[in-house]
Short mmCIF file of C-alpha atoms in Angstrom, two decimals:
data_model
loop_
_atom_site.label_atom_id
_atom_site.label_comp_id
_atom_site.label_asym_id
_atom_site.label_seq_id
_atom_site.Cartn_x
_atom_site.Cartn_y
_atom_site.Cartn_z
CA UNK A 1 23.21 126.45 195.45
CA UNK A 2 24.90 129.35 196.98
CA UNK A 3 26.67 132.32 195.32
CA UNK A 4 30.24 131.02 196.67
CA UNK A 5 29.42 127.15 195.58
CA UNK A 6 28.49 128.60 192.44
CA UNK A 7 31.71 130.45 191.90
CA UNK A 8 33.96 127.56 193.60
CA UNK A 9 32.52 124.94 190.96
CA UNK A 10 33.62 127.92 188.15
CA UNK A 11 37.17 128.12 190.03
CA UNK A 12 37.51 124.24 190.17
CA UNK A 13 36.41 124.23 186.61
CA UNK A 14 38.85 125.09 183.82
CA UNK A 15 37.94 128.15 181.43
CA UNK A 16 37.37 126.14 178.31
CA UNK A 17 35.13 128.26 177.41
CA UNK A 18 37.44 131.38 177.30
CA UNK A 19 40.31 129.68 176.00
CA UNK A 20 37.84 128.19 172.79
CA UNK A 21 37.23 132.17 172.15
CA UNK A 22 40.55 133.27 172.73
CA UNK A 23 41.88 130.90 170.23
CA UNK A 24 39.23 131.63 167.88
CA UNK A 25 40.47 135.06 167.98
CA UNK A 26 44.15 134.66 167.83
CA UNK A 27 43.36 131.88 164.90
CA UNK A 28 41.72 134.49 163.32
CA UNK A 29 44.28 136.86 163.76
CA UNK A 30 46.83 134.61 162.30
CA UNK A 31 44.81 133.62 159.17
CA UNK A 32 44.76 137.72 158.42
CA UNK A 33 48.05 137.85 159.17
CA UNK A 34 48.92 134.52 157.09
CA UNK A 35 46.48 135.96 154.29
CA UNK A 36 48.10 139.39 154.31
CA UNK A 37 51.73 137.95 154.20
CA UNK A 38 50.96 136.09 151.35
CA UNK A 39 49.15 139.09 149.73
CA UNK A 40 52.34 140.85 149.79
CA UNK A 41 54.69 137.73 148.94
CA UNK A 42 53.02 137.26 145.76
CA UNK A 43 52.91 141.12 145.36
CA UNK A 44 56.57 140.63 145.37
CA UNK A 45 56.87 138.22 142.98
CA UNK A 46 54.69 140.00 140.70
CA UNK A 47 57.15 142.96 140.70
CA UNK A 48 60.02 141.22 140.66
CA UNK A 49 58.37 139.12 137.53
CA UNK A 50 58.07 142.36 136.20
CA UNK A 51 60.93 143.41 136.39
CA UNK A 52 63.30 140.74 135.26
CA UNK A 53 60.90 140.34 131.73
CA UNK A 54 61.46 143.78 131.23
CA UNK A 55 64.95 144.03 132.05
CA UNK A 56 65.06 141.00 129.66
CA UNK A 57 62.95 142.65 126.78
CA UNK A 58 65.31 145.45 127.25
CA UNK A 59 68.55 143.35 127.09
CA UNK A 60 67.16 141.78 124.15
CA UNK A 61 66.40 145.22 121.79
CA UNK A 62 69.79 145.90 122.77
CA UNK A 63 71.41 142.96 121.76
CA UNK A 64 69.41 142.80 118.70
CA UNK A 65 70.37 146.64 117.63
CA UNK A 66 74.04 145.71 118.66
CA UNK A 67 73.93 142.75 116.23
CA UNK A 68 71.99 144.87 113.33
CA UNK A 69 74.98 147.16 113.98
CA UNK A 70 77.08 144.97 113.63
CA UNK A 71 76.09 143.14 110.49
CA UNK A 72 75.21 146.16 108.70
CA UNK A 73 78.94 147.44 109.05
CA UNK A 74 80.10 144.04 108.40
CA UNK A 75 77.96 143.89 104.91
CA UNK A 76 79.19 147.77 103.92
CA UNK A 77 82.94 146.54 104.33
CA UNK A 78 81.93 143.30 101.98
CA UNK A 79 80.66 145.59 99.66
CA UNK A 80 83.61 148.35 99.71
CA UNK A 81 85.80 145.21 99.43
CA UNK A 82 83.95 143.41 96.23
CA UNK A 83 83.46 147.15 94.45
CA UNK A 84 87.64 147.53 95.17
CA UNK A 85 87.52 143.78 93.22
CA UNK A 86 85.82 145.11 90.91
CA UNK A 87 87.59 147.95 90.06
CA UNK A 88 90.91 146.30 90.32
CA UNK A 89 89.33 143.47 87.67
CA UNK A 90 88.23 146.59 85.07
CA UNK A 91 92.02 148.48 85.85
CA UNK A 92 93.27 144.93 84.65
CA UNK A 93 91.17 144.63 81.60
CA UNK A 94 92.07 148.11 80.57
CA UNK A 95 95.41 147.38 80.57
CA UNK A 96 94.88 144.09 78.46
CA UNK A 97 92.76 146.62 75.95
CA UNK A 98 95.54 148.89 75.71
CA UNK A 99 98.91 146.84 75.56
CA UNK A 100 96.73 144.09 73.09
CA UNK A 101 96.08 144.16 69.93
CA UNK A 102 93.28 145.60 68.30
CA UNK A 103 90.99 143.07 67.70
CA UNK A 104 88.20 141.28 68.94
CA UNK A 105 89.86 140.42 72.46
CA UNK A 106 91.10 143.99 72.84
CA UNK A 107 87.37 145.16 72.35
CA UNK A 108 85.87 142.45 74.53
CA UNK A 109 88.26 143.51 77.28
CA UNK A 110 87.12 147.46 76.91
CA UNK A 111 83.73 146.06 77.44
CA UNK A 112 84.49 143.83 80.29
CA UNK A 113 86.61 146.90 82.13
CA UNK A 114 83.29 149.43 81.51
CA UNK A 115 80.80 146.83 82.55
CA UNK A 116 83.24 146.09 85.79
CA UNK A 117 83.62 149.97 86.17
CA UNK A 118 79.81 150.44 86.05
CA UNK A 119 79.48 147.35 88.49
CA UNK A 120 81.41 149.02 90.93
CA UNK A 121 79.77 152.62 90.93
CA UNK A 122 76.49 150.67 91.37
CA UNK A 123 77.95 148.54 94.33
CA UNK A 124 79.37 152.07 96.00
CA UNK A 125 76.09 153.84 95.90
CA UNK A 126 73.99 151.58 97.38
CA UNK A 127 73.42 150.36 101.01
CA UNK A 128 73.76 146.43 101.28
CA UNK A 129 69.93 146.32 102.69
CA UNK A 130 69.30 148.47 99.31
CA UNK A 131 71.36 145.97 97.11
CA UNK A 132 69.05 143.16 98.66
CA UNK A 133 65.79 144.56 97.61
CA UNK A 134 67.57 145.07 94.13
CA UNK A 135 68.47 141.22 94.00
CA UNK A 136 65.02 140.18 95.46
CA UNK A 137 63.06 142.30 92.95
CA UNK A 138 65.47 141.08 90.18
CA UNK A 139 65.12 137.73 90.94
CA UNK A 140 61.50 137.73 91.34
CA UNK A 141 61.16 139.53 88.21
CA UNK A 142 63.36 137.17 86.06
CA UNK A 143 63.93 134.00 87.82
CA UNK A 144 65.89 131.98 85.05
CA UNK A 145 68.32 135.02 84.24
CA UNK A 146 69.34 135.13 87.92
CA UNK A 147 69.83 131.60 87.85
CA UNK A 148 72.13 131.77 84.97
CA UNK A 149 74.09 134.95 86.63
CA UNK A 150 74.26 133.01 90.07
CA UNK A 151 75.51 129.64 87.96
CA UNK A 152 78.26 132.02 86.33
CA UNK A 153 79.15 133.92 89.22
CA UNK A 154 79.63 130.78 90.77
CA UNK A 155 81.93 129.15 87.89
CA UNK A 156 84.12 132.70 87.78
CA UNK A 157 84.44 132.84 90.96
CA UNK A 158 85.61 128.95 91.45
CA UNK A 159 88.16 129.50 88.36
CA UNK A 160 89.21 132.71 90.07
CA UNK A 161 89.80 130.87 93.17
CA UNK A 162 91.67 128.22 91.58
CA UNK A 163 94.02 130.29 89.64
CA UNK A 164 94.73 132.11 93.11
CA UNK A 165 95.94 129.21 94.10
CA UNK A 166 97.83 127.83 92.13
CA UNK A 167 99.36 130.75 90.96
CA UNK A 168 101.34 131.23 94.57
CA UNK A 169 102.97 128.17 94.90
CA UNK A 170 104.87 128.26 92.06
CA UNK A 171 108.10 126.20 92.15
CA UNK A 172 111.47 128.42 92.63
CA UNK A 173 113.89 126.60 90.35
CA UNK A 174 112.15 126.59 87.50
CA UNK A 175 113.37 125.69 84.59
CA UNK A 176 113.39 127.69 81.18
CA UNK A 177 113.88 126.17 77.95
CA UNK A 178 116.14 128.20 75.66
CA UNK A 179 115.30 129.11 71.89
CA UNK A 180 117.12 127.34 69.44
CA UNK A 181 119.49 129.01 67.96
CA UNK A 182 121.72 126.60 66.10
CA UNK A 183 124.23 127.07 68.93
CA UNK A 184 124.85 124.09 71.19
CA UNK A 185 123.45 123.77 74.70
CA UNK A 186 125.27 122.38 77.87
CA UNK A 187 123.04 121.82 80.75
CA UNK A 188 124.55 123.22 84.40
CA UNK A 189 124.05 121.37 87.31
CA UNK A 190 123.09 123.70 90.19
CA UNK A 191 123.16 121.91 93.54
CA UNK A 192 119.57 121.28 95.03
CA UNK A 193 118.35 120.90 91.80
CA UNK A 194 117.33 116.80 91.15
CA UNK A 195 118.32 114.90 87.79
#
């Protein structure tokens, strides 16, 4: 065949052959464009992973130090609050000492206001994480006293709580019942007040 039957058949022919390497190359192409797209996708992620768990590990020291904070000036106003008690209970004893008589009550009452007293200064100079470690150690050191203490704190404090309340809702028209003198007594009727 001749040069220009050779090239018509290649006209009349369609370039498969070209087309097969041009889309090899452009398939290539895309794959590194594909792979390098999802090279930086997941670098993304990986930063942006990062990020949130630290801004969360962050957020979390903070909220923990807020709540330390919080609690530790929540446990120091407990403990200015029970040493006040406590002083108030040992100012109350003292005054049963003094106005008393001078006898076994009267001297258990000086002892109950100085213990109470004492109680207090040891409350005031302590931290409460101090006054913990105290308990723990005391605790682990004699575990049947502190179980005794804890039962009696417990039983003062429900009798303390009691009289509380009871002691404020006491009636207003009550009645008192005079000494007999030999004179004779009429009763009033006040109104309001049932037979």
């Amino acid at each position: 065949m001749s040069q220009t039957t050779n090239h018509r058949m290649d006209a009349d022919r369609p370039p498969t052959e070209g087309m097969a390497e041009t889309a090899r190359d452009e398939a290539g192409q895309l794959k590194e464009t594909s792979a390098e797209a999802a090279r930086q996708v997941a670098g993304t992620v990986k930063d942006k992973a990062s990020d949130v768990t630290s801004d969360a590990r962050d957020q979390a020291r903070r909220l923990a130090s807020q709540t330390r904070d919080e609690l530790v000036g929540q446990a120091g106003q407990q403990k200015e609050r029970a040493a006040n008690g406590l002083r108030s209970v040992s100012d109350e004893l003292r005054g049963m000492a003094e106005h008393g008589q001078s006898g076994l009550g009267a001297q258990l009452a000086r002892h109950g206001a100085d213990f109470t007293d004492q109680a207090a200064d040891f409350l005031q100079q302590r931290e409460p994480g101090d006054l913990l470690e105290e308990v723990r150690g005391f605790a682990r050191r004699k575990p049947g006293t502190f179980l005794l203490i804890a039962a009696a704190a417990g039983v003062v404090a429900g009798r303390l709580t009691r009289a509380l309340a009871s002691g404020g809702t006491s009636t207003p028209n009550s009645t008192v019942t005079p000494i007999n003198t030999g004179a004779p007594v009429t009763p009033r009727f006040t109104p309001g007040q049932g037979l």
